[in-house]
Amino acid sequence: MTAADQGPLDPAAVAALYEQYADELRRFIAGVLHDATLAQDVVQTAFAKLVEQGGQTRSESRKSWLFRVAFHEALDARRRLGRQDFALRRAAEKGEFDESTLDSASADLVRQESIEAVRRTLTELPPEQQEIVRLRIYEERTFAEIARLLDIPLGTALGRMHLAIKKLRARLPDAARPEP
Amino acid sequence: MADHQPLDVDWLAFRYVAGEMTDDERDAWEIRLADDQAAREAVAAAYELTQAVAALPPSVWECGSPVAAAPSPLAGRATSAAAPRSSRSPIAWWASAAAALLAAVVGWNVWDRASSPAPSFDANVEPDRELALLWSRTRHSRPGSLIDSTVETPSSDMAEDVGDATTDAADVATLDSPPDDSPDGALDSPAARPLGVAPSWMLSAVSGMVERAGDDRSSDRSTPTGEL
């Protein structure tokens, strides 16, 4: 760390970092909290800390620093909202995504190019993998339900989803925006 | 900390976002998230992936595969929690409609053949000379094509075969009336057909009869009477 790295960050540098990483960071925290609105609050807190303490970070590791700080903020927020988190986990155990993941806040986190990439990639998947993706994510069925529905072993259902996720993930556009 | 395979990271991240992990797995994963930037980015990607699939409009899945036009980000959200979509796809409907149409066409064709008046053949009327000649030639040729039989020299017993020809041709005519869409339908019309030219469908029928008759005769010769 050089002397130039000490002290508050230049607001323009923070704005550039926000432009570059904020969306991906919101998606990460939304994945942790299952709550896009709360994720937005956490991300804002993390960037506020970046303004205050960013000078103590190395420029090449600021993304990692941001994600780590936001993750701990998310865990704190989840502990503060323990009862709500319990309800979320119970819903997740039943294979239900929380409704908050479907609100407009979460819609802002999904890029149009990602939706299009997913749609294109799905067409290239074998039908049995498409079916698993549809049943698990789109219809929000559990893998146990899917296995029963398709009359296949649970491991087969998981294996097909595993392969589908691998292909879909590979086709997602790069998360971080190019540096301005 | 980063010695895991990327595939494992993506799969674990998906399971984490989808709530598929046990409490112990989740705790271990979150310990890893505290230090592993690749794992954190994998969670972000898994979240976007699940949301992107959930955002696909229902029409994307209606054909049994996601082939519809580009979706709107919010198009699928209103219905994503709805009951499972119908598994009856438009392709199945089209296939059913095509099968029904095919059945209707075939049925109509059978009905038309059965109900349309078969060309009558009056044995008392002198048959077309062309047909008589053809019949005579083909009866004495080996079973084969009509073209082969027509190049043979007329035999001397042509006259006695004419009577047989009229009977057999009458039978054939009732079995195989001409199709309405025959390209030479105009020629097959009795009014339009020049005298002495047998209708093409009849010539074809006779040719078939000749072949069958030839086969029957050859089998009769080869079959000992005692076995009948």
Short mmCIF file of C-alpha atoms in Angstrom, two decimals:
data_model
loop_
_atom_site.label_atom_id
_atom_site.label_comp_id
_atom_site.label_asym_id
_atom_site.label_seq_id
_atom_site.Cartn_x
_atom_site.Cartn_y
_atom_site.Cartn_z
CA MET A 1 0.00 0.00 0.00
CA THR A 2 1.43 3.35 -0.96
CA ALA A 3 0.99 6.66 0.72
CA ALA A 4 -1.33 7.72 -2.05
CA ASP A 5 -3.72 4.96 -0.96
CA GLN A 6 -4.21 6.48 2.49
CA GLY A 7 -7.27 8.53 3.41
CA PRO A 8 -10.73 8.82 1.87
CA LEU A 9 -11.26 7.80 -1.69
CA ASP A 10 -11.88 10.31 -4.39
CA PRO A 11 -15.68 10.52 -4.94
CA ALA A 12 -15.15 10.06 -8.63
CA ALA A 13 -13.31 6.81 -7.95
CA VAL A 14 -16.12 5.62 -5.71
CA ALA A 15 -18.66 6.49 -8.37
CA ALA A 16 -16.67 4.52 -10.91
CA LEU A 17 -16.51 1.53 -8.60
CA TYR A 18 -20.23 1.78 -7.97
CA GLU A 19 -20.91 1.86 -11.68
CA GLN A 20 -18.71 -1.14 -12.21
CA TYR A 21 -19.59 -3.44 -9.32
CA ALA A 22 -22.82 -2.36 -7.65
CA ASP A 23 -25.15 -4.54 -9.71
CA GLU A 24 -23.09 -7.70 -9.24
CA LEU A 25 -22.73 -6.91 -5.55
CA ARG A 26 -26.50 -6.51 -5.20
CA ARG A 27 -27.02 -9.87 -6.88
CA PHE A 28 -24.56 -11.48 -4.52
CA ILE A 29 -26.20 -10.03 -1.43
CA ALA A 30 -29.68 -10.81 -2.76
CA GLY A 31 -28.52 -14.39 -3.14
CA VAL A 32 -27.45 -14.38 0.48
CA LEU A 33 -30.53 -12.68 1.87
CA HIS A 34 -33.20 -13.73 -0.61
CA ASP A 35 -34.34 -10.15 -0.40
CA ALA A 36 -33.45 -7.69 -3.14
CA THR A 37 -34.66 -4.64 -1.25
CA LEU A 38 -32.62 -5.44 1.81
CA ALA A 39 -29.69 -6.22 -0.48
CA GLN A 40 -29.84 -2.70 -1.84
CA ASP A 41 -29.58 -1.29 1.70
CA VAL A 42 -26.60 -3.50 2.43
CA VAL A 43 -24.82 -2.46 -0.75
CA GLN A 44 -25.30 1.20 0.07
CA THR A 45 -23.81 0.60 3.50
CA ALA A 46 -20.84 -1.15 1.96
CA PHE A 47 -20.18 1.72 -0.41
CA ALA A 48 -20.48 4.17 2.43
CA LYS A 49 -17.73 2.26 4.19
CA LEU A 50 -15.71 2.33 1.00
CA VAL A 51 -15.88 6.10 0.98
CA GLU A 52 -14.73 6.19 4.60
CA GLN A 53 -12.08 3.49 4.52
CA GLY A 54 -11.32 3.02 0.88
CA GLY A 55 -8.04 4.76 1.16
CA GLN A 56 -6.82 1.88 3.26
CA THR A 57 -7.47 -0.60 0.50
CA ARG A 58 -5.40 -1.48 -2.48
CA SER A 59 -6.98 -0.53 -5.75
CA GLU A 60 -6.56 -4.00 -7.23
CA SER A 61 -8.45 -5.62 -4.35
CA ARG A 62 -11.28 -3.15 -3.88
CA LYS A 63 -13.85 -5.36 -5.49
CA SER A 64 -13.02 -8.21 -3.16
CA TRP A 65 -12.99 -5.79 -0.26
CA LEU A 66 -16.43 -4.46 -1.20
CA PHE A 67 -17.90 -7.94 -1.48
CA ARG A 68 -16.43 -9.05 1.80
CA VAL A 69 -17.67 -5.98 3.69
CA ALA A 70 -21.11 -6.30 2.11
CA PHE A 71 -21.26 -9.99 2.98
CA HIS A 72 -20.60 -9.31 6.64
CA GLU A 73 -23.14 -6.51 6.57
CA ALA A 74 -25.62 -8.97 5.11
CA LEU A 75 -24.96 -11.51 7.84
CA ASP A 76 -25.45 -8.78 10.44
CA ALA A 77 -28.69 -7.74 8.81
CA ARG A 78 -29.86 -11.31 8.74
CA ARG A 79 -29.10 -11.75 12.42
CA ARG A 80 -31.01 -8.59 13.21
CA LEU A 81 -33.94 -9.95 11.27
CA GLY A 82 -33.63 -13.42 12.71
CA ARG A 83 -37.27 -14.28 12.75
CA GLN A 84 -37.75 -13.14 9.18
CA ASP A 85 -34.71 -15.11 8.13
CA PHE A 86 -36.17 -18.18 9.79
CA ALA A 87 -39.29 -17.73 7.73
CA LEU A 88 -37.20 -17.36 4.60
CA ARG A 89 -35.28 -20.51 5.33
CA ARG A 90 -38.42 -22.46 5.98
CA ALA A 91 -39.77 -21.27 2.66
CA ALA A 92 -36.52 -22.25 0.98
CA GLU A 93 -36.66 -25.69 2.56
CA LYS A 94 -40.08 -26.12 1.04
CA GLY A 95 -38.62 -25.18 -2.32
CA GLU A 96 -40.25 -21.79 -2.37
CA PHE A 97 -38.40 -18.66 -3.25
CA ASP A 98 -39.45 -15.74 -1.18
CA GLU A 99 -41.88 -13.42 -2.92
CA SER A 100 -39.44 -10.58 -2.36
CA THR A 101 -37.18 -12.15 -4.93
CA LEU A 102 -39.85 -11.55 -7.49
CA ASP A 103 -40.48 -7.90 -6.83
CA SER A 104 -39.33 -4.99 -8.85
CA ALA A 105 -36.11 -4.66 -6.89
CA SER A 106 -34.99 -8.07 -8.02
CA ALA A 107 -36.13 -7.30 -11.55
CA ASP A 108 -33.62 -4.47 -11.59
CA LEU A 109 -30.87 -6.94 -10.79
CA VAL A 110 -31.46 -9.13 -13.80
CA ARG A 111 -29.95 -7.90 -16.99
CA GLN A 112 -31.93 -8.21 -20.18
CA GLU A 113 -28.93 -9.74 -21.91
CA SER A 114 -28.79 -12.38 -19.19
CA ILE A 115 -32.42 -13.30 -19.74
CA GLU A 116 -31.80 -13.57 -23.46
CA ALA A 117 -28.64 -15.61 -22.92
CA VAL A 118 -30.51 -17.96 -20.62
CA ARG A 119 -33.34 -18.34 -23.10
CA ARG A 120 -30.92 -19.11 -25.93
CA THR A 121 -28.91 -21.55 -23.86
CA LEU A 122 -32.02 -23.36 -22.70
CA THR A 123 -32.90 -24.11 -26.29
CA GLU A 124 -29.56 -25.85 -26.64
CA LEU A 125 -29.99 -28.05 -23.60
CA PRO A 126 -31.20 -31.62 -23.97
CA PRO A 127 -34.94 -31.81 -23.34
CA GLU A 128 -34.49 -33.68 -20.09
CA GLN A 129 -32.30 -30.88 -18.74
CA GLN A 130 -34.71 -28.22 -19.94
CA GLU A 131 -37.45 -30.02 -18.12
CA ILE A 132 -35.52 -30.09 -14.88
CA VAL A 133 -34.73 -26.38 -15.12
CA ARG A 134 -38.34 -25.56 -15.81
CA LEU A 135 -39.64 -27.65 -12.96
CA ARG A 136 -37.04 -26.56 -10.41
CA ILE A 137 -36.63 -22.86 -11.10
CA TYR A 138 -39.69 -21.86 -13.07
CA GLU A 139 -42.28 -23.96 -11.32
CA GLU A 140 -40.33 -23.97 -8.05
CA ARG A 141 -40.68 -27.66 -7.37
CA THR A 142 -38.28 -29.46 -5.11
CA PHE A 143 -35.91 -32.03 -6.52
CA ALA A 144 -37.77 -34.72 -4.63
CA GLU A 145 -41.00 -33.67 -6.30
CA ILE A 146 -39.30 -33.56 -9.68
CA ALA A 147 -37.88 -37.05 -9.22
CA ARG A 148 -41.31 -38.37 -8.35
CA LEU A 149 -42.97 -36.49 -11.18
CA LEU A 150 -40.54 -37.74 -13.81
CA ASP A 151 -40.15 -41.15 -12.21
CA ILE A 152 -36.38 -40.86 -12.04
CA PRO A 153 -33.95 -41.27 -9.16
CA LEU A 154 -33.22 -38.15 -7.15
CA GLY A 155 -29.57 -38.37 -8.13
CA THR A 156 -30.53 -38.31 -11.79
CA ALA A 157 -32.58 -35.18 -11.30
CA LEU A 158 -29.72 -33.52 -9.46
CA GLY A 159 -27.22 -34.62 -12.08
CA ARG A 160 -29.28 -33.17 -14.90
CA MET A 161 -29.67 -29.89 -13.06
CA HIS A 162 -25.95 -29.84 -12.34
CA LEU A 163 -25.16 -30.14 -16.04
CA ALA A 164 -27.75 -27.54 -16.97
CA ILE A 165 -26.43 -25.05 -14.42
CA LYS A 166 -22.93 -25.55 -15.71
CA LYS A 167 -23.97 -24.71 -19.27
CA LEU A 168 -26.24 -21.84 -18.30
CA ARG A 169 -23.62 -20.30 -16.05
CA ALA A 170 -21.03 -20.46 -18.80
CA ARG A 171 -23.27 -18.42 -21.08
CA LEU A 172 -24.11 -15.64 -18.68
CA PRO A 173 -22.51 -12.37 -19.75
CA ASP A 174 -19.66 -11.07 -17.64
CA ALA A 175 -21.00 -9.73 -14.38
CA ALA A 176 -18.83 -6.71 -13.90
CA ARG A 177 -19.26 -3.79 -16.22
CA PRO A 178 -16.14 -2.75 -18.08
CA GLU A 179 -14.17 -0.08 -16.40
CA PRO A 180 -15.24 3.39 -17.49
CA MET B 1 -9.42 -21.53 -0.46
CA ALA B 2 -9.63 -21.28 -4.18
CA ASP B 3 -8.67 -24.87 -4.89
CA HIS B 4 -12.25 -25.87 -5.69
CA GLN B 5 -13.33 -26.58 -9.20
CA PRO B 6 -15.34 -23.76 -10.79
CA LEU B 7 -18.09 -26.25 -11.55
CA ASP B 8 -18.36 -27.07 -7.87
CA VAL B 9 -18.51 -23.41 -7.01
CA ASP B 10 -21.34 -22.79 -9.45
CA TRP B 11 -23.29 -25.81 -8.30
CA LEU B 12 -22.84 -25.00 -4.65
CA ALA B 13 -23.79 -21.40 -5.30
CA PHE B 14 -26.95 -22.52 -7.06
CA ARG B 15 -27.85 -24.84 -4.21
CA TYR B 16 -27.22 -22.03 -1.76
CA VAL B 17 -29.38 -19.54 -3.62
CA ALA B 18 -32.08 -22.13 -4.20
CA GLY B 19 -32.18 -23.07 -0.54
CA GLU B 20 -31.14 -26.63 -1.27
CA MET B 21 -28.39 -26.81 1.35
CA THR B 22 -28.67 -28.30 4.78
CA ASP B 23 -27.86 -26.05 7.72
CA ASP B 24 -24.39 -27.56 8.03
CA GLU B 25 -23.69 -27.16 4.34
CA ARG B 26 -24.89 -23.59 4.43
CA ASP B 27 -22.73 -22.72 7.41
CA ALA B 28 -19.67 -24.21 5.72
CA TRP B 29 -20.46 -22.40 2.51
CA GLU B 30 -20.85 -19.07 4.25
CA ILE B 31 -17.51 -19.52 5.97
CA ARG B 32 -16.05 -19.95 2.54
CA LEU B 33 -17.91 -16.89 1.24
CA ALA B 34 -16.17 -14.75 3.81
CA ASP B 35 -12.85 -15.28 2.05
CA ASP B 36 -13.45 -16.64 -1.44
CA GLN B 37 -14.23 -13.95 -3.99
CA ALA B 38 -14.85 -16.55 -6.70
CA ALA B 39 -17.50 -18.14 -4.52
CA ARG B 40 -19.11 -14.76 -3.91
CA GLU B 41 -19.22 -14.03 -7.60
CA ALA B 42 -20.67 -17.47 -8.17
CA VAL B 43 -23.51 -16.64 -5.79
CA ALA B 44 -24.18 -13.43 -7.69
CA ALA B 45 -24.28 -15.39 -10.95
CA ALA B 46 -26.50 -18.10 -9.50
CA TYR B 47 -28.91 -15.50 -8.24
CA GLU B 48 -29.08 -13.83 -11.63
CA LEU B 49 -29.44 -17.18 -13.35
CA THR B 50 -32.42 -18.23 -11.26
CA GLN B 51 -34.02 -14.82 -11.65
CA ALA B 52 -33.45 -14.85 -15.38
CA VAL B 53 -35.13 -18.23 -15.74
CA ALA B 54 -37.99 -17.06 -13.52
CA ALA B 55 -38.34 -13.95 -15.67
CA LEU B 56 -38.93 -15.92 -18.85
CA PRO B 57 -42.50 -15.46 -20.04
CA PRO B 58 -44.81 -18.48 -19.92
CA SER B 59 -44.92 -18.58 -23.70
CA VAL B 60 -41.28 -19.60 -23.69
CA TRP B 61 -42.19 -22.94 -22.16
CA GLU B 62 -45.40 -23.61 -24.02
CA CYS B 63 -43.77 -25.51 -26.86
CA GLY B 64 -42.06 -27.78 -24.40
CA SER B 65 -38.83 -25.93 -24.92
CA PRO B 66 -37.77 -22.34 -24.57
CA VAL B 67 -38.00 -21.26 -28.17
CA ALA B 68 -40.26 -18.23 -28.03
CA ALA B 69 -39.26 -14.68 -28.79
CA ALA B 70 -37.08 -12.62 -26.52
CA PRO B 71 -38.85 -12.15 -23.21
CA SER B 72 -39.52 -9.11 -21.13
CA PRO B 73 -37.74 -9.01 -17.77
CA LEU B 74 -41.00 -8.77 -15.90
CA ALA B 75 -43.11 -10.87 -18.19
CA GLY B 76 -42.84 -14.08 -16.27
CA ARG B 77 -42.90 -12.73 -12.77
CA ALA B 78 -46.60 -12.28 -12.41
CA THR B 79 -47.21 -15.92 -13.17
CA SER B 80 -44.11 -17.58 -11.87
CA ALA B 81 -45.84 -18.64 -8.70
CA ALA B 82 -48.90 -19.86 -10.50
CA ALA B 83 -49.93 -23.45 -10.90
CA PRO B 84 -47.90 -25.61 -13.24
CA ARG B 85 -48.46 -24.76 -16.82
CA SER B 86 -50.30 -26.97 -19.21
CA SER B 87 -48.14 -29.64 -20.71
CA ARG B 88 -50.22 -29.63 -23.89
CA SER B 89 -48.02 -27.89 -26.42
CA PRO B 90 -49.03 -26.17 -29.66
CA ILE B 91 -46.95 -28.77 -31.52
CA ALA B 92 -49.16 -31.48 -30.12
CA TRP B 93 -52.21 -29.55 -31.24
CA TRP B 94 -50.82 -29.14 -34.73
CA ALA B 95 -49.94 -32.81 -34.90
CA SER B 96 -53.44 -33.75 -33.80
CA ALA B 97 -54.98 -31.42 -36.35
CA ALA B 98 -52.76 -32.79 -39.10
CA ALA B 99 -53.65 -36.36 -38.17
CA ALA B 100 -57.36 -35.52 -38.17
CA LEU B 101 -57.04 -33.85 -41.57
CA LEU B 102 -55.16 -36.82 -42.97
CA ALA B 103 -57.79 -39.20 -41.63
CA ALA B 104 -60.52 -37.06 -43.16
CA VAL B 105 -58.81 -37.01 -46.55
CA VAL B 106 -58.22 -40.76 -46.53
CA GLY B 107 -61.77 -41.41 -45.38
CA TRP B 108 -63.20 -39.17 -48.04
CA ASN B 109 -61.10 -40.86 -50.68
CA VAL B 110 -62.32 -44.33 -49.60
CA TRP B 111 -65.90 -43.15 -49.46
CA ASP B 112 -65.57 -41.49 -52.83
CA ARG B 113 -64.22 -44.67 -54.40
CA ALA B 114 -67.00 -46.72 -52.89
CA SER B 115 -69.83 -44.34 -53.70
CA SER B 116 -68.86 -42.94 -57.06
CA PRO B 117 -70.47 -44.79 -59.95
CA ALA B 118 -68.09 -47.30 -61.36
CA PRO B 119 -67.66 -47.23 -65.06
CA SER B 120 -70.17 -49.64 -66.41
CA PHE B 121 -69.10 -52.19 -68.89
CA ASP B 122 -71.75 -53.68 -71.02
CA ALA B 123 -70.66 -57.03 -72.29
CA ASN B 124 -73.00 -56.71 -75.20
CA VAL B 125 -71.27 -53.62 -76.46
CA GLU B 126 -68.21 -54.21 -78.49
CA PRO B 127 -65.18 -53.25 -76.32
CA ASP B 128 -62.64 -50.77 -77.38
CA ARG B 129 -60.43 -52.28 -79.95
CA GLU B 130 -57.36 -50.93 -78.24
CA LEU B 131 -58.26 -52.68 -75.05
CA ALA B 132 -58.90 -55.91 -76.84
CA LEU B 133 -55.56 -55.73 -78.54
CA LEU B 134 -53.85 -54.96 -75.29
CA TRP B 135 -55.59 -57.76 -73.50
CA SER B 136 -54.64 -60.19 -76.20
CA ARG B 137 -51.04 -59.15 -76.18
CA THR B 138 -50.62 -59.16 -72.49
CA ARG B 139 -52.28 -62.48 -71.88
CA HIS B 140 -49.74 -64.18 -74.00
CA SER B 141 -46.77 -62.38 -72.68
CA ARG B 142 -45.05 -63.29 -69.51
CA PRO B 143 -46.15 -61.27 -66.55
CA GLY B 144 -44.43 -57.93 -66.81
CA SER B 145 -44.93 -54.37 -67.58
CA LEU B 146 -47.49 -53.02 -69.94
CA ILE B 147 -44.79 -51.58 -72.14
CA ASP B 148 -43.20 -54.98 -72.56
CA SER B 149 -46.48 -56.55 -73.54
CA THR B 150 -47.42 -53.95 -76.10
CA VAL B 151 -44.33 -54.47 -78.20
CA GLU B 152 -45.14 -58.07 -78.82
CA THR B 153 -46.58 -59.16 -82.09
CA PRO B 154 -50.34 -59.83 -81.89
CA SER B 155 -51.00 -63.48 -81.66
CA SER B 156 -53.36 -65.39 -83.82
CA ASP B 157 -55.75 -66.22 -81.04
CA MET B 158 -56.53 -62.60 -80.41
CA ALA B 159 -60.16 -63.01 -81.37
CA GLU B 160 -60.99 -65.67 -78.83
CA ASP B 161 -59.41 -63.63 -76.05
CA VAL B 162 -61.60 -60.62 -76.68
CA GLY B 163 -64.48 -62.18 -74.85
CA ASP B 164 -62.35 -62.95 -71.84
CA ALA B 165 -61.05 -59.47 -71.93
CA THR B 166 -64.47 -57.93 -71.70
CA THR B 167 -65.37 -59.98 -68.66
CA ASP B 168 -62.13 -59.42 -66.82
CA ALA B 169 -62.01 -55.75 -67.66
CA ALA B 170 -65.53 -55.30 -66.33
CA ASP B 171 -64.43 -56.78 -63.04
CA VAL B 172 -61.43 -54.57 -62.94
CA ALA B 173 -63.44 -51.47 -63.75
CA THR B 174 -65.65 -51.90 -60.75
CA LEU B 175 -62.63 -52.25 -58.53
CA ASP B 176 -60.65 -49.32 -59.75
CA SER B 177 -62.53 -46.29 -60.88
CA PRO B 178 -60.45 -43.41 -62.14
CA PRO B 179 -59.35 -40.80 -59.68
CA ASP B 180 -60.92 -37.43 -60.16
CA ASP B 181 -57.65 -35.66 -60.23
CA SER B 182 -56.10 -37.84 -62.82
CA PRO B 183 -53.94 -35.75 -65.07
CA ASP B 184 -55.45 -37.39 -68.06
CA GLY B 185 -58.93 -37.16 -66.71
CA ALA B 186 -60.13 -35.36 -69.77
CA LEU B 187 -58.90 -38.18 -71.91
CA ASP B 188 -60.64 -40.69 -69.64
CA SER B 189 -63.95 -38.99 -70.10
CA PRO B 190 -66.00 -41.14 -72.48
CA ALA B 191 -67.11 -38.08 -74.37
CA ALA B 192 -63.65 -36.67 -74.81
CA ARG B 193 -61.78 -39.92 -75.30
CA PRO B 194 -61.04 -40.67 -78.94
CA LEU B 195 -62.50 -43.85 -80.18
CA GLY B 196 -60.19 -46.76 -79.79
CA VAL B 197 -58.21 -45.29 -76.89
CA ALA B 198 -58.73 -47.11 -73.60
CA PRO B 199 -58.68 -45.01 -70.46
CA SER B 200 -55.35 -45.02 -68.75
CA TRP B 201 -56.76 -46.29 -65.48
CA MET B 202 -58.24 -49.25 -67.28
CA LEU B 203 -55.01 -50.05 -69.04
CA SER B 204 -53.24 -49.97 -65.71
CA ALA B 205 -55.89 -52.17 -64.18
CA VAL B 206 -55.70 -54.64 -66.97
CA SER B 207 -51.96 -54.72 -66.67
CA GLY B 208 -52.33 -55.59 -63.05
CA MET B 209 -54.87 -58.25 -63.81
CA VAL B 210 -52.54 -59.74 -66.35
CA GLU B 211 -49.78 -59.92 -63.85
CA ARG B 212 -52.01 -61.57 -61.30
CA ALA B 213 -53.38 -63.97 -63.86
CA GLY B 214 -49.87 -64.88 -64.93
CA ASP B 215 -48.91 -65.52 -61.38
CA ASP B 216 -52.00 -67.65 -60.81
CA ARG B 217 -51.37 -69.71 -63.87
CA SER B 218 -47.80 -70.32 -62.99
CA SER B 219 -48.74 -71.34 -59.50
CA ASP B 220 -51.50 -73.58 -60.82
CA ARG B 221 -49.01 -75.34 -63.00
CA SER B 222 -46.63 -75.81 -60.18
CA THR B 223 -49.24 -76.92 -57.65
CA PRO B 224 -50.13 -80.61 -57.80
CA THR B 225 -53.85 -81.13 -58.08
CA GLY B 226 -53.83 -83.59 -55.30
CA GLU B 227 -52.71 -80.99 -52.86
CA LEU B 228 -55.71 -78.80 -53.60
#
